CSV table of C-alpha atoms and ligand atoms in Angstrom, one decimal:
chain,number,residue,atom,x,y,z
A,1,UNK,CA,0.0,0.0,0.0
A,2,UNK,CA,1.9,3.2,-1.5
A,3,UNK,CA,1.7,6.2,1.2
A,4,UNK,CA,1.2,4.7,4.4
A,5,UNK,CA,4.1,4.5,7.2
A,6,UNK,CA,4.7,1.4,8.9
A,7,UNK,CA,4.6,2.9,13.1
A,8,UNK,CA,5.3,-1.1,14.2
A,9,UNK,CA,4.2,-4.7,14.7
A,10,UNK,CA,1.6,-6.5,16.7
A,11,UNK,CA,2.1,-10.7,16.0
A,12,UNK,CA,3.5,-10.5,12.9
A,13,UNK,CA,0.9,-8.0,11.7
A,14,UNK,CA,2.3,-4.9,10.5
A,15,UNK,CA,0.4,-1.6,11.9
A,16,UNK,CA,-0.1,1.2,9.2
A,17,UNK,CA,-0.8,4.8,9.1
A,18,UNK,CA,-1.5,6.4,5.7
A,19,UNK,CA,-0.6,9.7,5.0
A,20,UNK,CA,-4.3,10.9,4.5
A,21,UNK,CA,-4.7,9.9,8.2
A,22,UNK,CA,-1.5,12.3,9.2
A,23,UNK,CA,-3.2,15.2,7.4
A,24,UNK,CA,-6.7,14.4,8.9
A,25,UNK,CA,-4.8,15.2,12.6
A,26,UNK,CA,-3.3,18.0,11.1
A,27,UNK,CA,-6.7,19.2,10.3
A,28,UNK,CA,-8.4,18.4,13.4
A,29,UNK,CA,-5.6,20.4,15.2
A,30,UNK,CA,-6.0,23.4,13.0
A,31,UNK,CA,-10.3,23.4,13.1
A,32,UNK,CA,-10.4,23.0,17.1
A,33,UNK,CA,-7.4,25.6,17.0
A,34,UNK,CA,-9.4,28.0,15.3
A,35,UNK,CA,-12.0,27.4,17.5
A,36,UNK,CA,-10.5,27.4,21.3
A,37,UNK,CA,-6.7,28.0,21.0
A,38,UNK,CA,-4.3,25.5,21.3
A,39,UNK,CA,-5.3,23.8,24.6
A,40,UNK,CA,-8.7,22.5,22.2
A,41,UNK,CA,-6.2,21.6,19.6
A,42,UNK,CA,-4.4,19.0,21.5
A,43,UNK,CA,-7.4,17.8,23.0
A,44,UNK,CA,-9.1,17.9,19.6
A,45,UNK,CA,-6.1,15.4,18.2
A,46,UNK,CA,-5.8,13.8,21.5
A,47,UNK,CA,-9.9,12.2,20.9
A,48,UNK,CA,-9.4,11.5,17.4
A,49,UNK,CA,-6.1,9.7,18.4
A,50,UNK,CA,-8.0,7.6,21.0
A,51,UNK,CA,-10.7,6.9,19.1
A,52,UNK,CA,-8.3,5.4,16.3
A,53,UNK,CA,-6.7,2.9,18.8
A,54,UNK,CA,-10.3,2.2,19.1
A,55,UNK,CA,-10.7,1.4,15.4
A,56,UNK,CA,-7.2,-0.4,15.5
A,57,UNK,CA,-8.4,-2.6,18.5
A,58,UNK,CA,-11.5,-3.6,16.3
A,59,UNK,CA,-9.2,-4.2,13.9
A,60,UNK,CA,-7.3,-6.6,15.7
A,61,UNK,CA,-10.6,-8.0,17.0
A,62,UNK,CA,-10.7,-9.5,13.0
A,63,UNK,CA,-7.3,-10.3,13.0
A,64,UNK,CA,-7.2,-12.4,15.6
A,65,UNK,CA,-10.7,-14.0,15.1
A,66,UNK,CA,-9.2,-14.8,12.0
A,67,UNK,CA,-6.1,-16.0,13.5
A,68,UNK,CA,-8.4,-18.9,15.1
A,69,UNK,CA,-8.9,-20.1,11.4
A,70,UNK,CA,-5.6,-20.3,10.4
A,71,UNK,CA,-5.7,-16.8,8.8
A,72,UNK,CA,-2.8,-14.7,8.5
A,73,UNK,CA,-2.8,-10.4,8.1
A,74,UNK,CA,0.4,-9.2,6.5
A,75,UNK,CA,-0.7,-5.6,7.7
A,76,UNK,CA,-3.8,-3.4,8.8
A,77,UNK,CA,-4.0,0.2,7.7
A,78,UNK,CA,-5.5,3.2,9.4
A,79,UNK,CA,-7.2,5.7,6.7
A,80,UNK,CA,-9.0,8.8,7.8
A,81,UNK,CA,-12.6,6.7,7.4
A,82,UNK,CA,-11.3,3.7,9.9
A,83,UNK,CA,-8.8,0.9,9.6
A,84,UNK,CA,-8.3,-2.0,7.0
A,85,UNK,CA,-7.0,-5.1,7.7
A,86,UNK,CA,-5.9,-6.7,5.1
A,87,UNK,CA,-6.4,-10.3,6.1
A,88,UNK,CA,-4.8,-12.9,3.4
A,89,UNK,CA,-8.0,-14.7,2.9
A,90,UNK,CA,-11.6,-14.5,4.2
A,91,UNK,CA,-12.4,-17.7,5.7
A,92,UNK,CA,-14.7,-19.2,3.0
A,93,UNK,CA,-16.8,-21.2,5.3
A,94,UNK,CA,-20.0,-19.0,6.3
A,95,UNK,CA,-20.0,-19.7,9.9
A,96,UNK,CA,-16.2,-18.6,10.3
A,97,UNK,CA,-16.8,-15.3,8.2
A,98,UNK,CA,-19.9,-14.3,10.3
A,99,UNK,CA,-17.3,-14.8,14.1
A,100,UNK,CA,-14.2,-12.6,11.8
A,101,UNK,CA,-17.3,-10.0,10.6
A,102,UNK,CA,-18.1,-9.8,14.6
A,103,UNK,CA,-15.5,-9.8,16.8
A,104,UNK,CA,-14.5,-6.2,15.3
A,105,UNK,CA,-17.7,-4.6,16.5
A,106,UNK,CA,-17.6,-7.1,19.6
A,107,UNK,CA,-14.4,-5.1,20.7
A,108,UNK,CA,-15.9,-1.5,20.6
A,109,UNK,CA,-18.7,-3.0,22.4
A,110,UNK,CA,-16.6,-4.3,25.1
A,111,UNK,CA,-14.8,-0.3,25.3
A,112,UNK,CA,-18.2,1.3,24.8
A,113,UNK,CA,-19.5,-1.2,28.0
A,114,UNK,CA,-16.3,-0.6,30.1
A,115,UNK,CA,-16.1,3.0,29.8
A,116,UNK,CA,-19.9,3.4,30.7
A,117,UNK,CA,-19.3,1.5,34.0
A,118,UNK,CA,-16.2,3.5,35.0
A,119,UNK,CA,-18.1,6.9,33.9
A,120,UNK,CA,-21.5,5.3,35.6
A,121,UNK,CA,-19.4,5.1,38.6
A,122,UNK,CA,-17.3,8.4,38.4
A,123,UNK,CA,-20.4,10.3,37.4
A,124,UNK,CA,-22.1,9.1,40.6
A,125,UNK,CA,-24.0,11.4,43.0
A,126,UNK,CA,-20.5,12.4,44.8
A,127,UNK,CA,-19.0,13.5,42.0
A,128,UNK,CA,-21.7,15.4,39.4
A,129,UNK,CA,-19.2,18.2,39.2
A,130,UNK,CA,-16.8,15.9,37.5
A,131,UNK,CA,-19.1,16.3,34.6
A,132,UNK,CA,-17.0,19.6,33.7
A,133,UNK,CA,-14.2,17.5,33.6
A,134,UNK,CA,-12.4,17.6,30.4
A,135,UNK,CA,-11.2,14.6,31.1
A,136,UNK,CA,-14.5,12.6,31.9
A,137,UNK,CA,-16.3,14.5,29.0
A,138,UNK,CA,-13.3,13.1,26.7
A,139,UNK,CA,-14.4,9.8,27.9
A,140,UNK,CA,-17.9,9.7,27.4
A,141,UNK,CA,-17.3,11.0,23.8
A,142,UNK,CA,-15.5,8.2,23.3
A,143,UNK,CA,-17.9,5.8,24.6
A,144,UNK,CA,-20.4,7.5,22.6
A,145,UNK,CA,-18.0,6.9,19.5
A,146,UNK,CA,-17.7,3.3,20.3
A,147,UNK,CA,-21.1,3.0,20.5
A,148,UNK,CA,-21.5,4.9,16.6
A,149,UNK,CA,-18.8,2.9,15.5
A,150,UNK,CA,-20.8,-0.6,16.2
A,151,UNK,CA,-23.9,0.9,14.6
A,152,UNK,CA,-21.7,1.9,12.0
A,153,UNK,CA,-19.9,-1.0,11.0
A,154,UNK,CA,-23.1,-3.1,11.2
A,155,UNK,CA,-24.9,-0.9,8.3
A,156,UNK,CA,-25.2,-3.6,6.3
A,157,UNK,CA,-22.7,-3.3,2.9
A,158,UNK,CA,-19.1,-3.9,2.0
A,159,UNK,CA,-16.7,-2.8,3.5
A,160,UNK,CA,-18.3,-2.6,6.8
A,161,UNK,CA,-18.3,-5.6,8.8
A,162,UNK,CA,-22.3,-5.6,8.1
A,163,UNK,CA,-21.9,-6.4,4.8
A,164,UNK,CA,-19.7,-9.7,5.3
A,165,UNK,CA,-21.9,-10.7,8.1
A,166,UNK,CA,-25.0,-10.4,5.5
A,167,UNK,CA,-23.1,-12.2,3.1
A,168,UNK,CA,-22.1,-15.0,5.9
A,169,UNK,CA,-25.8,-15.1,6.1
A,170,UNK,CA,-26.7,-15.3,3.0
A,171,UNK,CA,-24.1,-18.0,2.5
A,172,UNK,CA,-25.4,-20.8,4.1
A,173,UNK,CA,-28.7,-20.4,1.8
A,174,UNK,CA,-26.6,-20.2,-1.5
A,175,UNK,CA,-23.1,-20.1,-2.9
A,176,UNK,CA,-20.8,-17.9,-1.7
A,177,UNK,CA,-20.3,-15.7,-5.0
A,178,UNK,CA,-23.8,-16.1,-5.2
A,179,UNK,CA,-24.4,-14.6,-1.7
A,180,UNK,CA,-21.3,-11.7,-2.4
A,181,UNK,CA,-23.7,-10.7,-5.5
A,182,UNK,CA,-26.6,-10.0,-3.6
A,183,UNK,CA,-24.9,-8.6,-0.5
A,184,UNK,CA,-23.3,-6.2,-3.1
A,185,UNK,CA,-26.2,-5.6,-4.4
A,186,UNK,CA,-27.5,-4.7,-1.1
A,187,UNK,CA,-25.1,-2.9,-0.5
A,188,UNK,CA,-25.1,-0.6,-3.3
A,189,UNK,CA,-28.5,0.2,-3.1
A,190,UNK,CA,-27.9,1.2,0.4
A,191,UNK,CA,-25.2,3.8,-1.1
A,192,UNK,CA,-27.5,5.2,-3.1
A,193,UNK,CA,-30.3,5.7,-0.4
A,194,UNK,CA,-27.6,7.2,1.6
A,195,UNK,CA,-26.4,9.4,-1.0
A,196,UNK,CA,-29.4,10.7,-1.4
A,197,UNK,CA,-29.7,11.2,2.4
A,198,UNK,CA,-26.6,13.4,1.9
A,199,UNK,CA,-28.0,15.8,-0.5
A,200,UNK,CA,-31.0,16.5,1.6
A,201,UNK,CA,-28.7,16.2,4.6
A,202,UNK,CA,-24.9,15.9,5.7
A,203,UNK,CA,-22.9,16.0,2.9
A,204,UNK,CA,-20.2,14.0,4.8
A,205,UNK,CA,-22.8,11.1,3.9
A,206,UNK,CA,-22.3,11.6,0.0
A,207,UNK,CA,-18.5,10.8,0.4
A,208,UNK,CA,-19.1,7.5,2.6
A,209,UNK,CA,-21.7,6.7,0.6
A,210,UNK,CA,-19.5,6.8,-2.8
A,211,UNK,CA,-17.1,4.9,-1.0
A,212,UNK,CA,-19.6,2.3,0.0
A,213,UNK,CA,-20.4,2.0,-4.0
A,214,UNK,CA,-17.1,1.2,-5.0
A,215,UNK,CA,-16.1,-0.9,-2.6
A,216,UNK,CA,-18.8,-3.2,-3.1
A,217,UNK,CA,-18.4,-3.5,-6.8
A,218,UNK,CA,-14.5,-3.9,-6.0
A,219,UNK,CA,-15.6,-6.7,-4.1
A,220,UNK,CA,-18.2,-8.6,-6.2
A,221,UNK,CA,-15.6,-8.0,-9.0
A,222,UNK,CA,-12.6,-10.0,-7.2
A,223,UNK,CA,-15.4,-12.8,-6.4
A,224,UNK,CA,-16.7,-12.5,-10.1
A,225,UNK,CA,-12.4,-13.2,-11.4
A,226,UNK,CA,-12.0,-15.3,-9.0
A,227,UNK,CA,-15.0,-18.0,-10.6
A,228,UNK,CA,-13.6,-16.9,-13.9
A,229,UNK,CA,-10.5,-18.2,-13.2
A,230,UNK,CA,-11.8,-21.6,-11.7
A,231,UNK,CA,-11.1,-24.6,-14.0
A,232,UNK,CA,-8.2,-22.7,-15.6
A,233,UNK,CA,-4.6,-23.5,-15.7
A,234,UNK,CA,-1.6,-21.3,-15.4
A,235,UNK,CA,-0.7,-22.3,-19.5
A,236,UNK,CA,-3.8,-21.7,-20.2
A,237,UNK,CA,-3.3,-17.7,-19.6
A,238,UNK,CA,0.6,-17.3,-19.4
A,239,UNK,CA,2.4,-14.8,-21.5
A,240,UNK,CA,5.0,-17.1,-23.2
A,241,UNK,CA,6.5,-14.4,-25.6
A,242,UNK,CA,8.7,-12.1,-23.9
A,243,UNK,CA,12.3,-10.5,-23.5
A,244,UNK,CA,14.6,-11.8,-20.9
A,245,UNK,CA,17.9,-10.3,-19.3
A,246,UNK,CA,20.9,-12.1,-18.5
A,247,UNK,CA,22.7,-11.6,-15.4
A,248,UNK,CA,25.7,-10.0,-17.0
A,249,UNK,CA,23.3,-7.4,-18.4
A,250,UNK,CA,23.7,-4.0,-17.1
A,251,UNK,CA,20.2,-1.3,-16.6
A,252,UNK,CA,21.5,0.4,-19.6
A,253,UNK,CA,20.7,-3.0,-21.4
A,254,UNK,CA,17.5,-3.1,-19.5
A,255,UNK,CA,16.0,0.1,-20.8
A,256,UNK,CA,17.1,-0.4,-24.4
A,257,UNK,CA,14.9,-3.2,-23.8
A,258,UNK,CA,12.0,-1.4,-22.4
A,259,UNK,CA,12.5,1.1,-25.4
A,260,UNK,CA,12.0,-1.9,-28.1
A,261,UNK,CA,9.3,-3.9,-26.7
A,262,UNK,CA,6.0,-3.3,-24.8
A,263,UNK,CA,6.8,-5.4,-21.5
A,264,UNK,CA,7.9,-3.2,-18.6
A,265,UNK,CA,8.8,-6.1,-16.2
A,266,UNK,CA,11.8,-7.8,-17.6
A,267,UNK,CA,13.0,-11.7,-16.2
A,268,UNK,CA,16.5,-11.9,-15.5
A,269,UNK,CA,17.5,-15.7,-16.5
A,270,UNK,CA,20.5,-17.2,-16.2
A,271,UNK,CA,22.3,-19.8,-18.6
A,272,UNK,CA,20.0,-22.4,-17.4
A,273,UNK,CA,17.0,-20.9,-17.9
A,274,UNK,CA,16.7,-20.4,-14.5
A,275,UNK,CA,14.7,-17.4,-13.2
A,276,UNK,CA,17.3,-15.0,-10.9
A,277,UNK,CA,14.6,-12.4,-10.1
A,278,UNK,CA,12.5,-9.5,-11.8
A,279,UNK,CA,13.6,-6.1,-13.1
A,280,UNK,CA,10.6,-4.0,-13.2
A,281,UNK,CA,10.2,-0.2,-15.0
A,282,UNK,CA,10.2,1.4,-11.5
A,283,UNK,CA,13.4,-0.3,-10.5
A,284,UNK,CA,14.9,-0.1,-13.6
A,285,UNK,CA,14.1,4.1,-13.3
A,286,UNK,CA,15.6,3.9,-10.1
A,287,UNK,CA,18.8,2.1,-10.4
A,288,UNK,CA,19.2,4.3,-13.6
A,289,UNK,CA,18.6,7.7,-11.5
A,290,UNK,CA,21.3,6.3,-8.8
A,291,UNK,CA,23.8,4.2,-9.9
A,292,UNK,CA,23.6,4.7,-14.0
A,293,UNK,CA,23.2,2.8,-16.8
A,294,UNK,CA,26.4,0.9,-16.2
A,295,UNK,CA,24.6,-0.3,-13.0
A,296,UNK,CA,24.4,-4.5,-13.1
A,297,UNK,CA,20.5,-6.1,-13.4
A,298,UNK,CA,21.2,-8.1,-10.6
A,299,UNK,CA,21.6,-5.4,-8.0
A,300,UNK,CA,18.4,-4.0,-9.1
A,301,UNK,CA,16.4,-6.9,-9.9
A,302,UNK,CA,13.6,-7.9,-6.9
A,303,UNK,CA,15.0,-11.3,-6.7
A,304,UNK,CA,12.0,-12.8,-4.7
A,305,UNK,CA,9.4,-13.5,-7.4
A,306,UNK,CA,7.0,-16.1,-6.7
A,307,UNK,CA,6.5,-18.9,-9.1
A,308,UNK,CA,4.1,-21.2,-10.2
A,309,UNK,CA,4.0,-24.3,-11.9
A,310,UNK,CA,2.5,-24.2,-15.9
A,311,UNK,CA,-0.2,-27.1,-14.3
A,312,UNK,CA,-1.2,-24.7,-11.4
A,313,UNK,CA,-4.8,-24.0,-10.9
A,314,UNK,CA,-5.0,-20.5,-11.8
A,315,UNK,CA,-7.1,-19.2,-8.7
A,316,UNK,CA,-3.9,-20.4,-7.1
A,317,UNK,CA,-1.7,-18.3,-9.1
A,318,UNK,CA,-4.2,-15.1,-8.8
A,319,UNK,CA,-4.5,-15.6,-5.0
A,320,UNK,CA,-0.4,-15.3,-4.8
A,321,UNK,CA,-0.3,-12.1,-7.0
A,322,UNK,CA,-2.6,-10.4,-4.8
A,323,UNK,CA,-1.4,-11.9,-1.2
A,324,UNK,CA,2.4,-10.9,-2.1
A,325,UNK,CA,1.9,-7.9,-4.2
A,326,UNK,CA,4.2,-9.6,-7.2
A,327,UNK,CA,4.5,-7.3,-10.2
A,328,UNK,CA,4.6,-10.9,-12.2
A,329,UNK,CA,4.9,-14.3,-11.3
A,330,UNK,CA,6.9,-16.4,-12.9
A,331,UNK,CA,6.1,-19.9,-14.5
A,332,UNK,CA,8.4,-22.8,-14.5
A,333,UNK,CA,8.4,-25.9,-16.2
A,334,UNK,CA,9.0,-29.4,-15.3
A,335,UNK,CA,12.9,-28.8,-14.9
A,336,UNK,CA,12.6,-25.6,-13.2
A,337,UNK,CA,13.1,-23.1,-16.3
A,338,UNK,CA,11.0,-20.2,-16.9
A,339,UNK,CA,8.7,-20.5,-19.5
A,340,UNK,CA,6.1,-18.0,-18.6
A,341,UNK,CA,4.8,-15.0,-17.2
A,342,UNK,CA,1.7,-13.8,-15.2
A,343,UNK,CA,0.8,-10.5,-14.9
A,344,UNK,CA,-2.1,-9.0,-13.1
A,345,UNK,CA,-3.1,-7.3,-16.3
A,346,UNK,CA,-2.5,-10.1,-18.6
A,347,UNK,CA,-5.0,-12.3,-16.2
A,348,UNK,CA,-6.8,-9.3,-16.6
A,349,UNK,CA,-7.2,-9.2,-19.8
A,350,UNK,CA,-7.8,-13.1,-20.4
A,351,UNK,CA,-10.8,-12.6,-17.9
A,352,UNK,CA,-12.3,-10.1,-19.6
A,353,UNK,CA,-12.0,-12.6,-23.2
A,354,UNK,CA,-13.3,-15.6,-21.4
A,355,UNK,CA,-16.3,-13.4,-19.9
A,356,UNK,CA,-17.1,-12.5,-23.7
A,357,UNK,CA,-16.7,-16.1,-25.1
A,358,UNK,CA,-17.4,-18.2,-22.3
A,359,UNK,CA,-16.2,-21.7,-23.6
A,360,UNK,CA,-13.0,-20.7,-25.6
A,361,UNK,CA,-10.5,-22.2,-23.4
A,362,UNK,CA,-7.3,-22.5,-25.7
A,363,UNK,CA,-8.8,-19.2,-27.5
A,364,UNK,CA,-5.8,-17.5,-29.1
A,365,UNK,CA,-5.2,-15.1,-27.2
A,366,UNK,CA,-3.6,-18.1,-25.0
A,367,UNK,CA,-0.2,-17.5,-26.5
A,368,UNK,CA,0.1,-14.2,-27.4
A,369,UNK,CA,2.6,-11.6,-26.5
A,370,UNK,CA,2.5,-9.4,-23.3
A,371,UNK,CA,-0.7,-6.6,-23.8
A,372,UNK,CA,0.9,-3.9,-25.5
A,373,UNK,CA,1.5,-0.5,-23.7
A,374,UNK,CA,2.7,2.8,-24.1
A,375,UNK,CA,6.4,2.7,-22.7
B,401,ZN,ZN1,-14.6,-4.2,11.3
């Protein structure tokens, strides 16, 4: 995920910030500064900083739900609009998904409970002044956001936890793309009613609601190419024309290369066909900005590039591009020798063919070069 900050790690899962989040504080300092000086300022940041470790707690609420299933999270994000975990699979089986969709919300119900007993008891009758506290007043905002934030997440559509527990519903009545269609359907109608809220009302409603739109056509979409791909093999959509590097090459070489011919991710192999790693357009740019063109391909190459076998079930292969963030994957044959490439876009693109003629299989756009692009 490109502008976000990694602050640390929590069992293996790396904690994120993004940038927009940064310059959300920064605005939240400025708007309460404007409003009551500096000491509001602070306290302004100081809430929204809480209530984030809130969000990040119901983050880790999924994570470790998921945990239970066997499921991993490389890294959870905090965006301006809440925190995404990005979990390496959602457990397929409805019953799982539903307790992963719930333990989020179950955490901010636990804070919201907790800080309504210690306020219950601070608020008592021997200390109703305390009610001028800033301090208890900062707390019962925050059990009040707690409590928004489980009503919140529960509006049933993706990407709120609602939406997954509808589609965990909905799952044990029909199959699960099946189910993720509907629940994005759902979903997206649910956008629309709250976009129109927005006009009529708070216009902070329009943006969530546009957000709620895409993100449940992102998700029916990765469903919808992930049937695609099922029953397809790796050969069946590989790119088997393109240029390779050898080790002695230098980045010079490389971008001669990337002049010639329309790939922008270039396979260094050695004399054995082996595959040594991956020199992509950015690196290549890079290495060429620091070191030169005299610069060696090897130096600059990302040398850990998953690969697949030409027999492997293609889901397989898609699920790998997206869990390690590959710019390609490489395919071997028998004897280990590269024989193929898989981009995102080229699976892409095969998708999109196979969607439009359903039972060509070996079509010929099988073998074809890499998709053509502007270099
Ligand atoms: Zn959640």
């Amino acid at each position: 995920m490109p502008w976000s900050l990694t602050v640390g790690y929590v069992y293996g899962t790396a904690v994120r910030i993004h940038v927009t989040f940064l310059l959300f504080l920064a605005w939240i300092w400025v708007a309460y500064y404007q409003r009551g000086g500096a000491g509001a300022a602070w306290e302004g940041v100081a809430f929204v900083a809480l209530l984030f470790l809130c969000v990040l707690l119901h983050e880790f609420g999924h994570i470790f739900a998921a945990r239970r299933y066997g499921v991993k999270t490389p890294e959870v994000t905090l965006w301006p609009f809440g925190g995404i975990a990005r979990l390496e699979r959602i457990p397929e089986k409805p019953s799982e998904e539903l307790v992963v969709a719930l333990a989020g919300p179950a955490v901010n119900v636990v804070i919201a409970a907790v800080l309504l007993v210690f306020l219950g008891g601070n608020v008592g009758v021997e200390h109703i002044e305390a009610i001028e506290n800033p301090q208890v007043s900062l707390l019962a905002k925050l059990a009040a956001a707690n409590i928004f934030l489980v009503v919140f997440n529960l509006i049933p559509a993706f990407p709120m936890d609602g939406g997954r527990v509808l589609r965990a519903l909905l799952a044990m009545k029909m199959s699960h793309a099946q189910a993720t269609q509907m629940a994005a359907s759902i979903g997206q109608g649910l956008a629309i009613g709250l976009g129109v809220l927005g006009i009529f009302g708070n216009p902070m409603l329009i943006i969530i609601a546009v957000f709620v739109f895409l993100a449940a056509s992102g998700e029916a979409g990765q469903v919808q190419m992930k049937q695609a791909a099922q029953g397809l093999l790796v050969e069946d959509a590989m790119i088997t024309q393109f240029e390779t590097l050898g080790p002695t090459a230098s980045v010079g070489d490389a971008a001669e290369a990337l002049i010639r011919t329309t790939q922008k991710d270039f396979p260094i192999v050695d004399g054995a066909e082996h595959l040594r790693g991956v020199l992509t357009r950015d690196a290549m740019i890079a290495a060429l900005q620091a070191q030169g063109p005299g610069a060696s391909v090897l130096e600059a190459m990302q040398a850990d590039v998953p690969t697949v076998g030409t027999r492997t079930p293609l889901d397989r292969a898609l699920a790998l591009i997206t869990q390690r963030g590959a710019p390609v994957v490489g395919v071997l044959d028998g004897a280990g020798r590269l024989v193929g490439l898989l981009s995102p876009e080229n699976v892409g693109e095969m998708m999109m063919l196979r969607a439009a003629q359903p039972d060509a299989r070996f079509g010929p756009w099988a073998k074809r070069p890499a998709p053509s692009r502007p270099v």
